[in-house]
């Protein structure tokens, strides 16, 4: 077949070993992922102060638009806030893993310019190894996990 289903997944499952055109579509999707992951990973810091913010324990922090980079892991144990407008861009580059505690949230708030609040389409998490989500945790954006 072209896809599989599972009681553990909402939606359909695809693999390169499935019938055409699935293999070509999955291969193209993986190529697109690699391109997006590399683009996010290779972006230069917008400010050297954004390197290893709070040594990775970022719970409670307020982020403004920019590129942030951690040379190790990041943990979020309390809510974080992204302050900006609907056109703000946030790229979070995490060399190792990202761990989000249960019931932790990302809050999107206006920077007061009258141009809305940050949009999920302008938030990218590039994570080097793996991602751990606690029960009922909520983040916004695109997760690119190697």
PDB file of C-alpha atoms in Angstrom:
ATOM      1  CA  UNK A   1       0.000   0.000   0.000  1.00  0.00           C
ATOM      2  CA  UNK A   2       0.844   3.664  -0.108  1.00  0.00           C
ATOM      3  CA  UNK A   3       0.456   4.218   3.668  1.00  0.00           C
ATOM      4  CA  UNK A   4      -0.279   2.543   6.996  1.00  0.00           C
ATOM      5  CA  UNK A   5      -2.466   3.474   9.965  1.00  0.00           C
ATOM      6  CA  UNK A   6      -2.038   2.935  13.687  1.00  0.00           C
ATOM      7  CA  UNK A   7      -4.166   3.444  16.772  1.00  0.00           C
ATOM      8  CA  UNK A   8      -1.173   5.301  18.271  1.00  0.00           C
ATOM      9  CA  UNK A   9      -1.034   7.920  15.494  1.00  0.00           C
ATOM     10  CA  UNK A  10      -3.610  10.438  14.341  1.00  0.00           C
ATOM     11  CA  UNK A  11      -3.239  10.416  10.576  1.00  0.00           C
ATOM     12  CA  UNK A  12      -1.342   8.262   8.126  1.00  0.00           C
ATOM     13  CA  UNK A  13       2.138   6.731   8.226  1.00  0.00           C
ATOM     14  CA  UNK A  14       4.445   6.719   5.210  1.00  0.00           C
ATOM     15  CA  UNK A  15       7.750   4.958   4.452  1.00  0.00           C
ATOM     16  CA  UNK A  16      10.095   4.691   1.492  1.00  0.00           C
ATOM     17  CA  UNK A  17       9.297   0.971   1.203  1.00  0.00           C
ATOM     18  CA  UNK A  18       5.605   1.645   0.413  1.00  0.00           C
ATOM     19  CA  UNK A  19       4.039   1.644  -3.068  1.00  0.00           C
ATOM     20  CA  UNK A  20       4.525   4.440  -5.575  1.00  0.00           C
ATOM     21  CA  UNK A  21       4.299   7.380  -5.384  1.00  0.00           C
ATOM     22  CA  UNK A  22       5.014   7.216  -1.638  1.00  0.00           C
ATOM     23  CA  UNK A  23       8.749   6.457  -1.932  1.00  0.00           C
ATOM     24  CA  UNK A  24       9.372   9.510  -4.135  1.00  0.00           C
ATOM     25  CA  UNK A  25       7.243  11.751  -1.902  1.00  0.00           C
ATOM     26  CA  UNK A  26       8.961  10.581   1.307  1.00  0.00           C
ATOM     27  CA  UNK A  27      12.393  11.007  -0.298  1.00  0.00           C
ATOM     28  CA  UNK A  28      11.478  14.554  -1.383  1.00  0.00           C
ATOM     29  CA  UNK A  29      10.167  15.359   2.105  1.00  0.00           C
ATOM     30  CA  UNK A  30      13.398  14.094   3.694  1.00  0.00           C
ATOM     31  CA  UNK A  31      15.446  16.209   1.272  1.00  0.00           C
ATOM     32  CA  UNK A  32      13.339  19.260   2.186  1.00  0.00           C
ATOM     33  CA  UNK A  33      13.862  18.505   5.895  1.00  0.00           C
ATOM     34  CA  UNK A  34      17.644  18.292   5.404  1.00  0.00           C
ATOM     35  CA  UNK A  35      17.636  21.625   3.566  1.00  0.00           C
ATOM     36  CA  UNK A  36      15.573  23.352   6.278  1.00  0.00           C
ATOM     37  CA  UNK A  37      17.622  21.799   9.115  1.00  0.00           C
ATOM     38  CA  UNK A  38      20.932  22.857   7.560  1.00  0.00           C
ATOM     39  CA  UNK A  39      19.641  26.367   6.828  1.00  0.00           C
ATOM     40  CA  UNK A  40      18.506  26.838  10.444  1.00  0.00           C
ATOM     41  CA  UNK A  41      21.698  25.307  11.861  1.00  0.00           C
ATOM     42  CA  UNK A  42      24.035  27.408   9.725  1.00  0.00           C
ATOM     43  CA  UNK A  43      22.440  30.804  10.429  1.00  0.00           C
ATOM     44  CA  UNK A  44      24.879  33.179  12.142  1.00  0.00           C
ATOM     45  CA  UNK A  45      24.109  34.583  15.576  1.00  0.00           C
ATOM     46  CA  UNK A  46      22.363  37.950  15.420  1.00  0.00           C
ATOM     47  CA  UNK A  47      24.051  39.022  18.678  1.00  0.00           C
ATOM     48  CA  UNK A  48      26.866  37.366  20.676  1.00  0.00           C
ATOM     49  CA  UNK A  49      24.741  37.868  23.805  1.00  0.00           C
ATOM     50  CA  UNK A  50      22.444  35.195  22.312  1.00  0.00           C
ATOM     51  CA  UNK A  51      25.069  32.443  22.741  1.00  0.00           C
ATOM     52  CA  UNK A  52      24.310  29.945  25.520  1.00  0.00           C
ATOM     53  CA  UNK A  53      21.632  32.154  27.118  1.00  0.00           C
ATOM     54  CA  UNK A  54      21.198  31.157  30.776  1.00  0.00           C
ATOM     55  CA  UNK A  55      23.488  28.178  30.019  1.00  0.00           C
ATOM     56  CA  UNK A  56      20.475  26.405  28.565  1.00  0.00           C
ATOM     57  CA  UNK A  57      18.080  26.627  31.530  1.00  0.00           C
ATOM     58  CA  UNK A  58      15.755  29.103  29.810  1.00  0.00           C
ATOM     59  CA  UNK A  59      12.553  28.759  31.822  1.00  0.00           C
ATOM     60  CA  UNK A  60      11.052  32.152  32.674  1.00  0.00           C
ATOM     61  CA  UNK A  61      13.086  34.005  30.028  1.00  0.00           C
ATOM     62  CA  UNK A  62      11.671  36.591  27.599  1.00  0.00           C
ATOM     63  CA  UNK A  63      13.115  36.337  24.070  1.00  0.00           C
ATOM     64  CA  UNK A  64      13.067  39.077  21.467  1.00  0.00           C
ATOM     65  CA  UNK A  65      13.431  38.328  17.753  1.00  0.00           C
ATOM     66  CA  UNK A  66      16.802  36.887  16.771  1.00  0.00           C
ATOM     67  CA  UNK A  67      18.970  33.816  16.463  1.00  0.00           C
ATOM     68  CA  UNK A  68      19.897  31.990  19.663  1.00  0.00           C
ATOM     69  CA  UNK A  69      22.488  29.234  19.923  1.00  0.00           C
ATOM     70  CA  UNK A  70      23.354  26.708  22.626  1.00  0.00           C
ATOM     71  CA  UNK A  71      26.460  24.525  22.455  1.00  0.00           C
ATOM     72  CA  UNK A  72      24.840  21.842  24.626  1.00  0.00           C
ATOM     73  CA  UNK A  73      21.263  21.074  25.737  1.00  0.00           C
ATOM     74  CA  UNK A  74      18.323  23.324  26.634  1.00  0.00           C
ATOM     75  CA  UNK A  75      15.748  22.759  29.367  1.00  0.00           C
ATOM     76  CA  UNK A  76      12.496  24.626  29.813  1.00  0.00           C
ATOM     77  CA  UNK A  77      11.056  24.050  33.292  1.00  0.00           C
ATOM     78  CA  UNK A  78       8.793  27.117  33.466  1.00  0.00           C
ATOM     79  CA  UNK A  79       6.969  29.129  30.798  1.00  0.00           C
ATOM     80  CA  UNK A  80       8.967  31.168  28.291  1.00  0.00           C
ATOM     81  CA  UNK A  81       7.840  34.250  26.388  1.00  0.00           C
ATOM     82  CA  UNK A  82       8.537  35.444  22.858  1.00  0.00           C
ATOM     83  CA  UNK A  83       8.003  39.186  22.531  1.00  0.00           C
ATOM     84  CA  UNK A  84       7.693  40.662  19.069  1.00  0.00           C
ATOM     85  CA  UNK A  85       5.405  41.276  16.110  1.00  0.00           C
ATOM     86  CA  UNK A  86       3.794  39.091  13.465  1.00  0.00           C
ATOM     87  CA  UNK A  87       6.894  39.510  11.259  1.00  0.00           C
ATOM     88  CA  UNK A  88       9.442  38.599  13.964  1.00  0.00           C
ATOM     89  CA  UNK A  89      11.839  35.701  13.325  1.00  0.00           C
ATOM     90  CA  UNK A  90      13.199  33.467  16.085  1.00  0.00           C
ATOM     91  CA  UNK A  91      15.668  30.657  15.405  1.00  0.00           C
ATOM     92  CA  UNK A  92      16.715  28.491  18.339  1.00  0.00           C
ATOM     93  CA  UNK A  93      19.805  26.378  17.566  1.00  0.00           C
ATOM     94  CA  UNK A  94      20.332  23.604  20.138  1.00  0.00           C
ATOM     95  CA  UNK A  95      23.431  21.417  19.629  1.00  0.00           C
ATOM     96  CA  UNK A  96      22.186  18.546  21.779  1.00  0.00           C
ATOM     97  CA  UNK A  97      18.659  17.936  23.125  1.00  0.00           C
ATOM     98  CA  UNK A  98      15.655  20.063  24.082  1.00  0.00           C
ATOM     99  CA  UNK A  99      13.573  19.113  27.128  1.00  0.00           C
ATOM    100  CA  UNK A 100      10.274  20.781  28.017  1.00  0.00           C
ATOM    101  CA  UNK A 101       8.718  20.077  31.414  1.00  0.00           C
ATOM    102  CA  UNK A 102       5.108  19.030  31.851  1.00  0.00           C
ATOM    103  CA  UNK A 103       2.509  21.809  31.484  1.00  0.00           C
ATOM    104  CA  UNK A 104       5.149  24.317  30.341  1.00  0.00           C
ATOM    105  CA  UNK A 105       4.019  26.863  27.744  1.00  0.00           C
ATOM    106  CA  UNK A 106       5.422  29.337  25.259  1.00  0.00           C
ATOM    107  CA  UNK A 107       3.644  32.681  25.448  1.00  0.00           C
ATOM    108  CA  UNK A 108       3.587  34.963  22.397  1.00  0.00           C
ATOM    109  CA  UNK A 109       3.211  38.644  23.283  1.00  0.00           C
ATOM    110  CA  UNK A 110       3.241  41.907  21.362  1.00  0.00           C
ATOM    111  CA  UNK A 111       6.259  44.199  21.441  1.00  0.00           C
ATOM    112  CA  UNK A 112       3.875  47.172  21.500  1.00  0.00           C
ATOM    113  CA  UNK A 113       4.449  48.262  17.895  1.00  0.00           C
ATOM    114  CA  UNK A 114       0.852  47.559  16.908  1.00  0.00           C
ATOM    115  CA  UNK A 115       1.954  44.844  14.460  1.00  0.00           C
ATOM    116  CA  UNK A 116       0.461  41.844  16.237  1.00  0.00           C
ATOM    117  CA  UNK A 117       2.181  39.094  18.163  1.00  0.00           C
ATOM    118  CA  UNK A 118       4.835  36.591  17.046  1.00  0.00           C
ATOM    119  CA  UNK A 119       3.512  33.989  14.623  1.00  0.00           C
ATOM    120  CA  UNK A 120       4.374  30.283  14.785  1.00  0.00           C
ATOM    121  CA  UNK A 121       5.571  30.460  11.166  1.00  0.00           C
ATOM    122  CA  UNK A 122       8.436  32.702  12.321  1.00  0.00           C
ATOM    123  CA  UNK A 123       9.684  30.325  15.050  1.00  0.00           C
ATOM    124  CA  UNK A 124      12.181  27.535  14.290  1.00  0.00           C
ATOM    125  CA  UNK A 125      13.726  25.064  16.736  1.00  0.00           C
ATOM    126  CA  UNK A 126      16.789  23.277  15.296  1.00  0.00           C
ATOM    127  CA  UNK A 127      17.748  20.459  17.681  1.00  0.00           C
ATOM    128  CA  UNK A 128      20.826  18.252  17.279  1.00  0.00           C
ATOM    129  CA  UNK A 129      19.807  14.998  18.935  1.00  0.00           C
ATOM    130  CA  UNK A 130      16.324  14.589  20.430  1.00  0.00           C
ATOM    131  CA  UNK A 131      13.298  16.341  21.900  1.00  0.00           C
ATOM    132  CA  UNK A 132      11.474  15.516  25.158  1.00  0.00           C
ATOM    133  CA  UNK A 133       7.979  16.917  25.755  1.00  0.00           C
ATOM    134  CA  UNK A 134       6.384  16.593  29.193  1.00  0.00           C
ATOM    135  CA  UNK A 135       2.641  15.940  29.408  1.00  0.00           C
ATOM    136  CA  UNK A 136       0.573  18.953  28.282  1.00  0.00           C
ATOM    137  CA  UNK A 137       3.687  20.975  27.334  1.00  0.00           C
ATOM    138  CA  UNK A 138       3.142  23.455  24.490  1.00  0.00           C
ATOM    139  CA  UNK A 139       5.622  25.191  22.178  1.00  0.00           C
ATOM    140  CA  UNK A 140       5.034  27.088  18.951  1.00  0.00           C
ATOM    141  CA  UNK A 141       6.965  26.864  15.705  1.00  0.00           C
ATOM    142  CA  UNK A 142       8.640  24.327  13.478  1.00  0.00           C
ATOM    143  CA  UNK A 143      10.633  21.563  15.191  1.00  0.00           C
ATOM    144  CA  UNK A 144      13.605  20.330  13.168  1.00  0.00           C
ATOM    145  CA  UNK A 145      15.158  17.483  15.164  1.00  0.00           C
ATOM    146  CA  UNK A 146      18.037  15.474  13.690  1.00  0.00           C
TER     147      UNK A 146
END
